[in-house]
Amino acid sequence: MKYSTGKMERVFAITIEHGESAVEQLAKLARKENIRNGYIFILGALGSGRVVTGPQDLSLPTVPMWGDFADVREVVAFGSVSWKDDAPKTHLHVVAGRGGDTLVGCLREGGKAHILLEAVLFETQFDDLSREFDEGLGAWMPKHG
């Protein structure tokens, strides 16, 4: 286990409106407000999306399995905001359901709000936390210290 200590900064109440991309709007806010680190909670509905639903097997680097939905789904999501080079990077995991059909995974494409998405973004400050791509794992990983 590795960890960093930090503190809470600002808290943002966000409404992502019908047809807007969740990932794009969160990145836009992070850039405008210079949010370097944060954690996001979202609820509402999405009109479409493409998600990574897990690795194909236990080998590394991972080869993703994909899941798609083109209908409207009720969603809850949790994610993080960090920066890669000079741009904000949003990492969102969603639970997207419709009737008895549920899809869980990391939202990679799509993710447009249907009616609205309500979100709360908690800005955090860590002196020794960044993210780096780990070639061996095939993933962006937190780097402490």
Short mmCIF file of C-alpha atoms in Angstrom, two decimals:
data_model
loop_
_atom_site.label_atom_id
_atom_site.label_comp_id
_atom_site.label_asym_id
_atom_site.label_seq_id
_atom_site.Cartn_x
_atom_site.Cartn_y
_atom_site.Cartn_z
CA MET A 1 0.00 0.00 0.00
CA LYS A 2 1.09 3.53 -0.76
CA TYR A 3 -0.65 6.72 0.28
CA SER A 4 -0.46 10.50 0.39
CA THR A 5 -1.96 12.94 2.85
CA GLY A 6 -3.67 16.07 1.70
CA LYS A 7 -6.57 18.36 2.36
CA MET A 8 -9.97 19.32 0.99
CA GLU A 9 -10.22 22.54 -0.95
CA ARG A 10 -13.28 23.81 -2.83
CA VAL A 11 -16.52 21.89 -3.42
CA PHE A 12 -18.44 22.33 -6.70
CA ALA A 13 -22.15 21.56 -7.25
CA ILE A 14 -22.49 20.84 -10.98
CA THR A 15 -25.41 20.37 -13.36
CA ILE A 16 -24.48 18.78 -16.69
CA GLU A 17 -27.34 19.57 -19.04
CA HIS A 18 -29.17 17.47 -21.63
CA GLY A 19 -26.89 16.46 -24.51
CA GLU A 20 -23.65 17.60 -22.86
CA SER A 21 -20.76 15.15 -22.46
CA ALA A 22 -20.01 14.40 -18.80
CA VAL A 23 -16.29 13.87 -19.40
CA GLU A 24 -15.92 16.98 -21.58
CA GLN A 25 -17.84 19.25 -19.19
CA LEU A 26 -15.87 18.04 -16.15
CA ALA A 27 -12.58 18.59 -18.00
CA LYS A 28 -13.77 22.07 -19.05
CA LEU A 29 -14.55 22.95 -15.42
CA ALA A 30 -11.21 21.54 -14.21
CA ARG A 31 -9.36 23.69 -16.74
CA LYS A 32 -11.39 26.85 -16.01
CA GLU A 33 -11.06 26.52 -12.22
CA ASN A 34 -7.53 24.99 -12.30
CA ILE A 35 -8.66 21.90 -10.37
CA ARG A 36 -5.50 19.76 -10.27
CA ASN A 37 -6.91 16.90 -8.16
CA GLY A 38 -10.43 16.00 -7.20
CA TYR A 39 -13.07 13.34 -6.72
CA ILE A 40 -16.50 13.30 -8.37
CA PHE A 41 -19.90 11.82 -7.49
CA ILE A 42 -22.58 11.80 -10.24
CA LEU A 43 -26.21 10.73 -10.53
CA GLY A 44 -28.71 11.08 -13.35
CA ALA A 45 -29.12 9.55 -16.78
CA LEU A 46 -26.89 9.01 -19.81
CA GLY A 47 -28.06 8.65 -23.41
CA SER A 48 -25.20 6.44 -24.62
CA GLY A 49 -21.78 5.22 -23.65
CA ARG A 50 -18.88 2.86 -24.19
CA VAL A 51 -17.24 1.41 -21.10
CA VAL A 52 -14.38 -0.91 -20.23
CA THR A 53 -16.08 -3.71 -18.30
CA GLY A 54 -12.91 -5.46 -17.15
CA PRO A 55 -9.79 -7.17 -18.47
CA GLN A 56 -10.11 -10.14 -20.85
CA ASP A 57 -7.90 -12.21 -18.52
CA LEU A 58 -5.36 -11.85 -15.70
CA SER A 59 -2.34 -11.14 -17.93
CA LEU A 60 -0.53 -7.78 -17.92
CA PRO A 61 -0.67 -5.36 -19.58
CA THR A 62 -4.44 -5.66 -19.60
CA VAL A 63 -6.51 -6.13 -22.73
CA PRO A 64 -9.88 -4.46 -22.10
CA MET A 65 -13.33 -5.95 -22.59
CA TRP A 66 -15.83 -3.40 -23.92
CA GLY A 67 -19.51 -2.84 -23.27
CA ASP A 68 -21.78 -0.39 -25.07
CA PHE A 69 -25.22 1.07 -24.59
CA ALA A 70 -27.16 3.26 -27.01
CA ASP A 71 -30.34 3.60 -24.97
CA VAL A 72 -31.00 5.84 -21.97
CA ARG A 73 -29.59 4.51 -18.67
CA GLU A 74 -29.98 5.64 -15.09
CA VAL A 75 -26.47 6.10 -13.70
CA VAL A 76 -24.44 6.62 -10.60
CA ALA A 77 -20.75 7.28 -11.02
CA PHE A 78 -17.61 7.95 -9.05
CA GLY A 79 -14.40 9.27 -10.48
CA SER A 80 -11.32 11.41 -10.21
CA VAL A 81 -9.83 14.44 -11.90
CA SER A 82 -6.08 14.77 -12.37
CA TRP A 83 -3.84 16.23 -15.07
CA LYS A 84 -1.81 14.62 -17.84
CA ASP A 85 0.70 17.02 -19.32
CA ASP A 86 -1.24 20.29 -19.77
CA ALA A 87 -4.76 18.86 -19.83
CA PRO A 88 -7.24 17.60 -17.24
CA LYS A 89 -7.90 13.86 -17.25
CA THR A 90 -11.23 12.58 -15.95
CA HIS A 91 -11.52 8.95 -14.85
CA LEU A 92 -15.15 7.87 -14.31
CA HIS A 93 -16.57 4.51 -13.30
CA VAL A 94 -20.30 4.17 -13.89
CA VAL A 95 -23.13 1.84 -13.01
CA ALA A 96 -25.64 2.24 -15.86
CA GLY A 97 -28.98 0.45 -15.67
CA ARG A 98 -32.20 0.14 -17.63
CA GLY A 99 -34.86 -2.27 -16.45
CA GLY A 100 -33.03 -5.44 -15.43
CA ASP A 101 -30.00 -4.74 -17.64
CA THR A 102 -26.99 -3.25 -15.83
CA LEU A 103 -23.56 -2.36 -17.17
CA VAL A 104 -20.65 -1.46 -14.88
CA GLY A 105 -17.33 -0.08 -16.04
CA CYS A 106 -14.97 2.77 -16.84
CA LEU A 107 -16.64 5.31 -19.16
CA ARG A 108 -14.40 5.88 -22.19
CA GLU A 109 -16.69 7.23 -24.91
CA GLY A 110 -20.09 8.88 -25.12
CA GLY A 111 -21.62 9.72 -21.80
CA LYS A 112 -24.02 12.46 -22.88
CA ALA A 113 -26.48 13.61 -20.25
CA HIS A 114 -30.14 12.71 -20.72
CA ILE A 115 -32.19 15.50 -19.11
CA LEU A 116 -29.40 16.18 -16.57
CA LEU A 117 -26.57 14.81 -14.50
CA GLU A 118 -26.07 16.15 -11.00
CA ALA A 119 -22.50 16.07 -9.77
CA VAL A 120 -20.44 17.11 -6.79
CA LEU A 121 -16.72 17.60 -7.29
CA PHE A 122 -14.49 17.73 -4.22
CA GLU A 123 -11.21 19.48 -4.99
CA THR A 124 -8.28 17.99 -3.08
CA GLN A 125 -4.69 19.08 -2.62
CA PHE A 126 -1.80 16.64 -2.30
CA ASP A 127 1.81 17.80 -2.30
CA ASP A 128 3.18 14.43 -3.43
CA LEU A 129 0.51 12.81 -5.64
CA SER A 130 0.63 12.59 -9.43
CA ARG A 131 -0.28 10.02 -12.11
CA GLU A 132 1.96 8.16 -14.51
CA PHE A 133 1.31 5.59 -17.22
CA ASP A 134 2.63 2.17 -16.19
CA GLU A 135 3.59 0.25 -19.36
CA GLY A 136 3.69 -3.07 -17.50
CA LEU A 137 0.14 -2.68 -16.21
CA GLY A 138 -1.20 -0.78 -19.23
CA ALA A 139 -2.88 1.79 -16.96
CA TRP A 140 -2.54 5.29 -15.49
CA MET A 141 -1.48 4.80 -11.89
CA PRO A 142 -1.22 7.13 -8.89
CA LYS A 143 2.37 8.00 -7.95
CA HIS A 144 2.98 8.88 -4.30
CA GLY A 145 6.05 10.79 -3.14
#
